[in-house]
CSV table of C-alpha atoms in Angstrom, one decimal:
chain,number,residue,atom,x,y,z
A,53,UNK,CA,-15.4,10.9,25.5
A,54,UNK,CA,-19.2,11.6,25.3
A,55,UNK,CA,-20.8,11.8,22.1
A,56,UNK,CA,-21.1,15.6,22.8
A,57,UNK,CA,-17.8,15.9,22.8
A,58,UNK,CA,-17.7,14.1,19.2
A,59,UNK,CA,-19.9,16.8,18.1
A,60,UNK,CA,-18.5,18.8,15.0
A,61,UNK,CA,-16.3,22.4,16.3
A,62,UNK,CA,-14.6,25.3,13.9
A,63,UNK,CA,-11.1,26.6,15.0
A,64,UNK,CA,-9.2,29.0,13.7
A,65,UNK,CA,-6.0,27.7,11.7
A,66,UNK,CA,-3.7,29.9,15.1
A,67,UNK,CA,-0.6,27.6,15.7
A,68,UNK,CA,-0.5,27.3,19.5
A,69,UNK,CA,2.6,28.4,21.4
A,70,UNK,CA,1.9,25.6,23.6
A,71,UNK,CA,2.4,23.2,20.9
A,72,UNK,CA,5.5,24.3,19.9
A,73,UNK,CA,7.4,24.2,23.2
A,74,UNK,CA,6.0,20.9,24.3
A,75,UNK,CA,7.7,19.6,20.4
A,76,UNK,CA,10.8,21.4,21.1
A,77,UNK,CA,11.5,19.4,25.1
A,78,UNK,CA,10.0,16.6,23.8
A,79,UNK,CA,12.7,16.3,21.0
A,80,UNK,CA,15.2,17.4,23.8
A,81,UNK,CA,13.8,14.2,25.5
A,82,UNK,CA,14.3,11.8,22.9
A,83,UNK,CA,18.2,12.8,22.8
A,84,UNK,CA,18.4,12.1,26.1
A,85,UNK,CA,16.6,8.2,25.9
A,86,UNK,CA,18.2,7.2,23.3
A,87,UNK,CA,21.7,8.0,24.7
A,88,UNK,CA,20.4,6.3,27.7
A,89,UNK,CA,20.9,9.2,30.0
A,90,UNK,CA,18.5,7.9,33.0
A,91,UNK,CA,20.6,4.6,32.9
A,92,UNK,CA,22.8,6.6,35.5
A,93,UNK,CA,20.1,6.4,37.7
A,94,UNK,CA,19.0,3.3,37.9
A,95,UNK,CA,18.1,0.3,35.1
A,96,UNK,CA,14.4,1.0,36.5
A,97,UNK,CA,14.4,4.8,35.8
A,98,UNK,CA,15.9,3.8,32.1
A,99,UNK,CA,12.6,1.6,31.5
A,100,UNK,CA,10.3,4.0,32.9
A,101,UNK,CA,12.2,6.9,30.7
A,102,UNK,CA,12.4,4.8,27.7
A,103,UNK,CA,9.4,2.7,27.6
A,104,UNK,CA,7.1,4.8,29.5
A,105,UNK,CA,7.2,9.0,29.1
A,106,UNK,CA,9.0,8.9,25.8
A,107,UNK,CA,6.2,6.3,23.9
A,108,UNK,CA,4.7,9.3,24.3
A,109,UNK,CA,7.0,11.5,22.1
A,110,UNK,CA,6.4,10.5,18.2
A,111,UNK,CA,2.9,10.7,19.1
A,112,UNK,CA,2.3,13.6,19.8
A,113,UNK,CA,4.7,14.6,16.8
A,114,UNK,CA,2.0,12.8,14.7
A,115,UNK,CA,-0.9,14.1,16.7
A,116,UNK,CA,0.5,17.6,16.0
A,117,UNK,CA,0.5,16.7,12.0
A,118,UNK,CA,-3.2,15.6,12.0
A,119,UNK,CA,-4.7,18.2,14.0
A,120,UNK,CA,-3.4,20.6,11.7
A,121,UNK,CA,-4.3,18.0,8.7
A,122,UNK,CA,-6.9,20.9,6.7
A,123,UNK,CA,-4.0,23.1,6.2
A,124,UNK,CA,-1.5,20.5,5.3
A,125,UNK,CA,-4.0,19.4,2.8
A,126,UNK,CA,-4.9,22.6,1.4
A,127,UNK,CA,-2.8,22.0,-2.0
A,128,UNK,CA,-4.2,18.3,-1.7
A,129,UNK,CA,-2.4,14.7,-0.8
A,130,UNK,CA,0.3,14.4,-3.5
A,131,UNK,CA,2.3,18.3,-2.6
A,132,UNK,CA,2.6,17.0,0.7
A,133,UNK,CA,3.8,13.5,0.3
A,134,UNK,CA,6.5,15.2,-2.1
A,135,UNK,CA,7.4,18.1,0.6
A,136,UNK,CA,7.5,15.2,3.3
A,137,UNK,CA,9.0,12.7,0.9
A,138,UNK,CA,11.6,14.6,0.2
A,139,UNK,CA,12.5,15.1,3.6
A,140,UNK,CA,12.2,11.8,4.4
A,141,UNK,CA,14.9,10.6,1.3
A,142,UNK,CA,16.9,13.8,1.8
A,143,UNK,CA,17.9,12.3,5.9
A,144,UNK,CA,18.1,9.2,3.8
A,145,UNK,CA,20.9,9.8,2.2
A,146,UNK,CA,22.6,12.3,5.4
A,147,UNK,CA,22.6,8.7,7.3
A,148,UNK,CA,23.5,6.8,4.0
A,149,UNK,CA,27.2,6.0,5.5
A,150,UNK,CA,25.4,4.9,9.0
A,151,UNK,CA,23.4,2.8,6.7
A,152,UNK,CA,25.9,1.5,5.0
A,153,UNK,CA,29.0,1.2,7.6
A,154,UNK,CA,26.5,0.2,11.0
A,155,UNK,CA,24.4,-2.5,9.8
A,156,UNK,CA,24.7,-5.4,7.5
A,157,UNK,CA,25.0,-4.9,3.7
A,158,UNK,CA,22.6,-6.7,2.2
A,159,UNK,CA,19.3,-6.2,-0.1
A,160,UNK,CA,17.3,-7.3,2.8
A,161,UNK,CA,18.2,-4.8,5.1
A,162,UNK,CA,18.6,-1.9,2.2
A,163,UNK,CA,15.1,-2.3,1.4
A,164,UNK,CA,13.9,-2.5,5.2
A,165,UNK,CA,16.0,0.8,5.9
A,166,UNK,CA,14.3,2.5,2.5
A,167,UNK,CA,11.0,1.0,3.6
A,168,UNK,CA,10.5,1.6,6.9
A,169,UNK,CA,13.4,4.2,8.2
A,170,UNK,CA,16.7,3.7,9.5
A,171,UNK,CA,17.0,4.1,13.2
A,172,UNK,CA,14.5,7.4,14.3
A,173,UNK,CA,13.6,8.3,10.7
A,174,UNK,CA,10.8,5.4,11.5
A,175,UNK,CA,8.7,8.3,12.8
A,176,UNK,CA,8.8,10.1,8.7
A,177,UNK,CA,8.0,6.9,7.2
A,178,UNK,CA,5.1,5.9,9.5
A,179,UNK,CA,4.0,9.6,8.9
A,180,UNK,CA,3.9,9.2,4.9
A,181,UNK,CA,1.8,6.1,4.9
A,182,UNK,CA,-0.5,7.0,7.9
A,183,UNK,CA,-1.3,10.7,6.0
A,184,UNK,CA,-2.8,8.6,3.3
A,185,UNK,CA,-4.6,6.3,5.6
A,186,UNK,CA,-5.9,9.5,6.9
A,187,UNK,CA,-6.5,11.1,3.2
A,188,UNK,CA,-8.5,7.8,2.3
A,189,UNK,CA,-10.5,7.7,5.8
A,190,UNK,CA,-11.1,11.4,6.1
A,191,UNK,CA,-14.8,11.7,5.6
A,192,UNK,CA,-15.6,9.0,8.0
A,193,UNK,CA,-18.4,10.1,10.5
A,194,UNK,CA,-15.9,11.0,14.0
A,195,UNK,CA,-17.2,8.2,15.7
A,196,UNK,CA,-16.3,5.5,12.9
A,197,UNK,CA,-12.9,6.9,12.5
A,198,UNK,CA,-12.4,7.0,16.0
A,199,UNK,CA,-13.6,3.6,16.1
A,200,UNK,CA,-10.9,2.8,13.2
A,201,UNK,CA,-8.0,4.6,14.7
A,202,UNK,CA,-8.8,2.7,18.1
A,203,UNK,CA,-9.8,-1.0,16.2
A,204,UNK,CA,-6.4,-0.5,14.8
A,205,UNK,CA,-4.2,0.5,17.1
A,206,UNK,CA,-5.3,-2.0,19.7
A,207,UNK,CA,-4.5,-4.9,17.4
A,208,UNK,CA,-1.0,-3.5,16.8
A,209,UNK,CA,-0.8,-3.1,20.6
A,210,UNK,CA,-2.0,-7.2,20.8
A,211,UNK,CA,0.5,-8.6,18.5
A,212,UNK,CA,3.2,-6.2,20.3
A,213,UNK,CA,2.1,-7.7,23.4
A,214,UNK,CA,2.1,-11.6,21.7
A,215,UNK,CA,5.7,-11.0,20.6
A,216,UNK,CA,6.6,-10.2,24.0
A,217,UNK,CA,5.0,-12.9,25.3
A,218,UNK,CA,5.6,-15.9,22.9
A,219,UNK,CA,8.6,-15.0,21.3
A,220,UNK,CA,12.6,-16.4,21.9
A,221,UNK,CA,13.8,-12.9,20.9
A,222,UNK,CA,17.0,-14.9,21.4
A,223,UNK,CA,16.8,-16.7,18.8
A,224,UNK,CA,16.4,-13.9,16.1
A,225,UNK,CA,19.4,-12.5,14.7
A,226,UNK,CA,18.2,-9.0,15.0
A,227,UNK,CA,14.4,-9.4,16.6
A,228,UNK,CA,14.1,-5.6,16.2
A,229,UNK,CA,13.0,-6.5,12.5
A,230,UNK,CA,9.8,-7.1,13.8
A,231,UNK,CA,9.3,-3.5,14.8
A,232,UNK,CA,7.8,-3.1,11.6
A,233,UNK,CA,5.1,-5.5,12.1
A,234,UNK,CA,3.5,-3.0,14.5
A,235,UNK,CA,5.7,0.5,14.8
A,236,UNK,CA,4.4,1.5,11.5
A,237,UNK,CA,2.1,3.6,9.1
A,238,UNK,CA,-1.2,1.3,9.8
A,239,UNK,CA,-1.0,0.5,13.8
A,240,UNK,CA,0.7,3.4,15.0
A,241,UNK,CA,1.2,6.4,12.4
A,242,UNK,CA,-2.5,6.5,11.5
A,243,UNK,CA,-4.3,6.6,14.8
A,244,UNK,CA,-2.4,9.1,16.5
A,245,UNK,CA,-2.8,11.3,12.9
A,246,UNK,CA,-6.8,10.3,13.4
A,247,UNK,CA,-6.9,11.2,16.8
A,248,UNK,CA,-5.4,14.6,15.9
A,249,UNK,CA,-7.9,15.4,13.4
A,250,UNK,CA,-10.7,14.6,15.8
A,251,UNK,CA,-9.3,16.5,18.3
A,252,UNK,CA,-9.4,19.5,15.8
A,253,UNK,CA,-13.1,18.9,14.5
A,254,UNK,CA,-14.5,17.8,18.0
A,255,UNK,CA,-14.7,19.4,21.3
A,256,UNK,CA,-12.7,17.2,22.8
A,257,UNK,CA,-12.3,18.0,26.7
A,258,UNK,CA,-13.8,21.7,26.1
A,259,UNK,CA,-16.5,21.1,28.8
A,260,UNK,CA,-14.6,20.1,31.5
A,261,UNK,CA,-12.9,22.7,34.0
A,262,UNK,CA,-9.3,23.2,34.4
A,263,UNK,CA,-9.1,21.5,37.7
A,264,UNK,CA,-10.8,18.7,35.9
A,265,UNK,CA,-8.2,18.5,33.0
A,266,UNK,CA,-5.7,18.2,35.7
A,267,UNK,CA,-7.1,15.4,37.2
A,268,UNK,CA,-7.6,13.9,34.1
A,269,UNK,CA,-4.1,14.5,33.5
A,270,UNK,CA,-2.9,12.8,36.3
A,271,UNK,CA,-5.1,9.8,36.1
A,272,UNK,CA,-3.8,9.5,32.7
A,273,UNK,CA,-0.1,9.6,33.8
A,274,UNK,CA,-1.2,6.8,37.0
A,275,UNK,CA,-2.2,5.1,34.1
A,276,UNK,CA,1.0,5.5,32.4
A,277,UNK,CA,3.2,4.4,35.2
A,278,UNK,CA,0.6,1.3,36.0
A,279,UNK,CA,1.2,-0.2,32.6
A,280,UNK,CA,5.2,0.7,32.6
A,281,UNK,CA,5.5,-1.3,35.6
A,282,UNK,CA,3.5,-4.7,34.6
A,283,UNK,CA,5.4,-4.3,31.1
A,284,UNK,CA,8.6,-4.0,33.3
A,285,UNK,CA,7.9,-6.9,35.5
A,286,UNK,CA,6.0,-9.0,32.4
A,287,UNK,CA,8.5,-8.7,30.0
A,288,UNK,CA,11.9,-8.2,29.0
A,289,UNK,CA,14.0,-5.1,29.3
A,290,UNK,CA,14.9,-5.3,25.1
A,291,UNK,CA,10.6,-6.3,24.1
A,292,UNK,CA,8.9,-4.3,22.1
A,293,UNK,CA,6.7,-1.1,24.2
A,294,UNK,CA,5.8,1.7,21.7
A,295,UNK,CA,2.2,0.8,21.2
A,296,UNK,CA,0.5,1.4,25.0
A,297,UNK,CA,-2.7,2.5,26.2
A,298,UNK,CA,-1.5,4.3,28.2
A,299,UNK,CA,-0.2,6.5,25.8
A,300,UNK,CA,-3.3,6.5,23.6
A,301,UNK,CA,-4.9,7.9,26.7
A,302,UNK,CA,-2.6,10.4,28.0
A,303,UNK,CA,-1.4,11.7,24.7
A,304,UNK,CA,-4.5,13.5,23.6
A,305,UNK,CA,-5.2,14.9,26.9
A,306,UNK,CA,-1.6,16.1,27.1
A,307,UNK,CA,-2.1,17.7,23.8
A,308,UNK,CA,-5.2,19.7,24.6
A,309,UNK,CA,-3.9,21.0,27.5
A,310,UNK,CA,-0.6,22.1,26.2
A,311,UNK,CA,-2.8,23.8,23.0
A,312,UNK,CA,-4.3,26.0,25.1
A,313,UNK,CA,-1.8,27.4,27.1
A,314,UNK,CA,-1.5,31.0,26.3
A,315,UNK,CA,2.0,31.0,25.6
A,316,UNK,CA,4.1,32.7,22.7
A,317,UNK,CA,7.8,31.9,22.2
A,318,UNK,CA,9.3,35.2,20.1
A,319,UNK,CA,12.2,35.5,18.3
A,320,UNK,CA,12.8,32.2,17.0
A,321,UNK,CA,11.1,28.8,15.4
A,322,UNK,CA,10.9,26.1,18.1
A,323,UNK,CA,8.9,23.8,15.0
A,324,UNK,CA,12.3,23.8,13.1
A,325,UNK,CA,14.5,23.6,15.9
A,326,UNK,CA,12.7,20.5,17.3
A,327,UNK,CA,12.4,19.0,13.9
A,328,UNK,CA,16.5,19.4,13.5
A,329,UNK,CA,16.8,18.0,17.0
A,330,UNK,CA,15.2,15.0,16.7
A,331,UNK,CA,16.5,14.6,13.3
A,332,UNK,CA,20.1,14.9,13.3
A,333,UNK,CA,21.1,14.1,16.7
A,334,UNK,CA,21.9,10.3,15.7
A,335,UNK,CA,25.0,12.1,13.7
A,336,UNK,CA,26.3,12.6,17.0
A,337,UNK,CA,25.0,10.3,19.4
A,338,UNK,CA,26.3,7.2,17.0
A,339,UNK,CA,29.5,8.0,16.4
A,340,UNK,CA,30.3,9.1,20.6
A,341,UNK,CA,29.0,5.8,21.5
A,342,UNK,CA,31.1,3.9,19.1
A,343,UNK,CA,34.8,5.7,19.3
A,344,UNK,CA,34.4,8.0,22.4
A,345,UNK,CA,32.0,6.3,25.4
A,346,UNK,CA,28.9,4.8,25.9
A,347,UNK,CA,28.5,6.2,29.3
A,348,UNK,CA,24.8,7.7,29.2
A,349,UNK,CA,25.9,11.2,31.2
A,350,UNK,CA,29.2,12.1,29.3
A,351,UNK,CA,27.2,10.8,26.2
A,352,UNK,CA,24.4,13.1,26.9
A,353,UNK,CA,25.8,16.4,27.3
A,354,UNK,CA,28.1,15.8,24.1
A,355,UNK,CA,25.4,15.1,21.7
A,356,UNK,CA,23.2,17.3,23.0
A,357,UNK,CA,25.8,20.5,22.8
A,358,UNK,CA,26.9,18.8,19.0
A,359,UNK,CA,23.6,18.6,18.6
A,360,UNK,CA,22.6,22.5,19.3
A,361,UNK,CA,25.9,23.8,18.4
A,362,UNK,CA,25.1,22.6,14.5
A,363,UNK,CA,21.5,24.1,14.7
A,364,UNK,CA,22.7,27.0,12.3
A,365,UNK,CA,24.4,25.5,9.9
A,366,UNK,CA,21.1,23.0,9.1
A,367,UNK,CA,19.1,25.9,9.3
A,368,UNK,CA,21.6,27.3,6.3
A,369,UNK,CA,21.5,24.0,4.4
A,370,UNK,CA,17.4,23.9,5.5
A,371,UNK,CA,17.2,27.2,3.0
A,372,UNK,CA,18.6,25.4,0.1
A,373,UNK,CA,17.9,21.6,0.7
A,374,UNK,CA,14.4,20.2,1.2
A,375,UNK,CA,15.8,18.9,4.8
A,376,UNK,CA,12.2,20.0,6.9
A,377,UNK,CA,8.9,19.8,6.2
């Protein structure tokens, strides 16, 4: 990124159809890893699915949320942490018997689920405390917060990497408590906010050519697939891989390029639909696992047609109950 491209650029406040469809498989695509579905091709397609494409799901879910950071902001900080808020407390309480019945009962893991999500609602909670990171930071010159967002994430990304490598996971009762040592607001919800909202003001990739962006594209995913496979031959398959820089690299690019598609999807909402995807599917997907199979292609295809055919009824309850943003 040249420091031309850092320079200041106005946009109009047009949602981008582009957007919205790249959300709405994205959120079909996070159904699909966590039920495991490319296990049935081969423990290697599973990491590459898992730890590879889809690190690159939540952020740009959070990317989305910062470019369009002046408009969420309009009404000022505290009306959107109590829209999001609610939200977040509201699924809360819709997984409250997974929280209770499917992990331990005790005050520490109460206040870890309240604290920093229970199972995917991770992704609200890093949201809430990276928005004010972003509020606070917001009239940083681009380059410092770029800087901050990058300083940040790659330290995140080192002790990710130090767990990996120095750590008995073994020897922990449930070593996915230290997901919140890195998978949260500071390391991972506020850069890829930050890089959103620089991608708005700046005219980041605007210069280059389409043929360009495509080859940047694809350098990015080579990128992508290089640091799958040393994590894949480095580590092991149940580490920790959601803060890569691969997918700092590849997610912004991705993001422009899908923005500026001239695309328009009519006749219905693919922001809600993607946002009731990702957030109920778990009310399927645990339940099938536990009592029915935990075969990754029968799994599939039965929480994803649960998951679709309940679409209209949380779109009733969505009228009534502060359930989406």
């Amino acid at each position: 990124m040249s420091l031309a491209d850092m320079a200041p650029v106005s946009r109009s406040t047009t949602r981008y159809g582009g957007i919205d469809l790249a959300r709405l498989l994205l959120a079909v695509f996070v159904v699909l890893a966590h039920c495991a579905a490319f296990q049935a091709i081969s423990p290697e397609a599973h990491f590459f699915a898992n730890n590879g494409f889809a690190r690159i799901i939540v952020p740009f879910f959070l990317m989305t949320t910062g470019y369009f950071y002046d408009s969420q902001m309009k009404r000022g900080l505290g009306p959107w942490l109590w829209r999001v808020g609610r939200v977040y407390l509201a699924w809360t309480l819709i997984f409250l018997p997974f929280i209770l019945f499917y992990q331990e009962r005790t005050v520490f893991r109460l206040v870890m689920t309240l604290g920093f999500g229970f199972f995917h609602l991770w992704y609200l909670a890093a949201l809430l405390g990276g928005m004010v990171v972003l509020y606070w930071a917001r009239d940083l010159r681009n380059q410092t917060l770029l800087i901050l967002a990058a300083g940040l994430f790659l330290i995140g990304g080192a002790i990710q990497y130090a767990e990996n490598e120095w750590l008995d996971f073994g020897a922990f009762r449930n070593h996915y408590d230290l997901l919140v040592l890195t998978r949260n607001f500071l390391f991972y919800g506020f850069p890829y906010l930050a890089l959103g909202l620089l991608i708005r003001r700046t005219a980041f990739l605007q210069s280059l050519s389409a043929p360009a962006r495509v080859l940047l594209m694809l350098g990015a995913l080579f990128l992508l697939v290089a640091e799958t496979w040393a994590e894949m031959i480095s580590f092991p398959p149940d580490g920790f891989y959601d803060l890569t820089v691969s997918a700092f690299v590849l997610t912004p690019v991705l993001f422009v390029l899908v923005r500026d598609m001239p695309l328009e999807i009519p006749g219905f909402d693919p922001r809600r639909l993607s946002m009731i995807i990702y957030l109920s599917h778990p009310l399927y997907l645990i339940p099938l696992r536990e009592f029915v199979t935990p075969d990754p292609v029968p799994l599939s295809l039965m929480t994803m047609t649960l998951t679709l055919a309940a679409v209209p009824i949380w779109l009733w309850l969505a009228r009534r109950v502060p359930i989406l943003p």
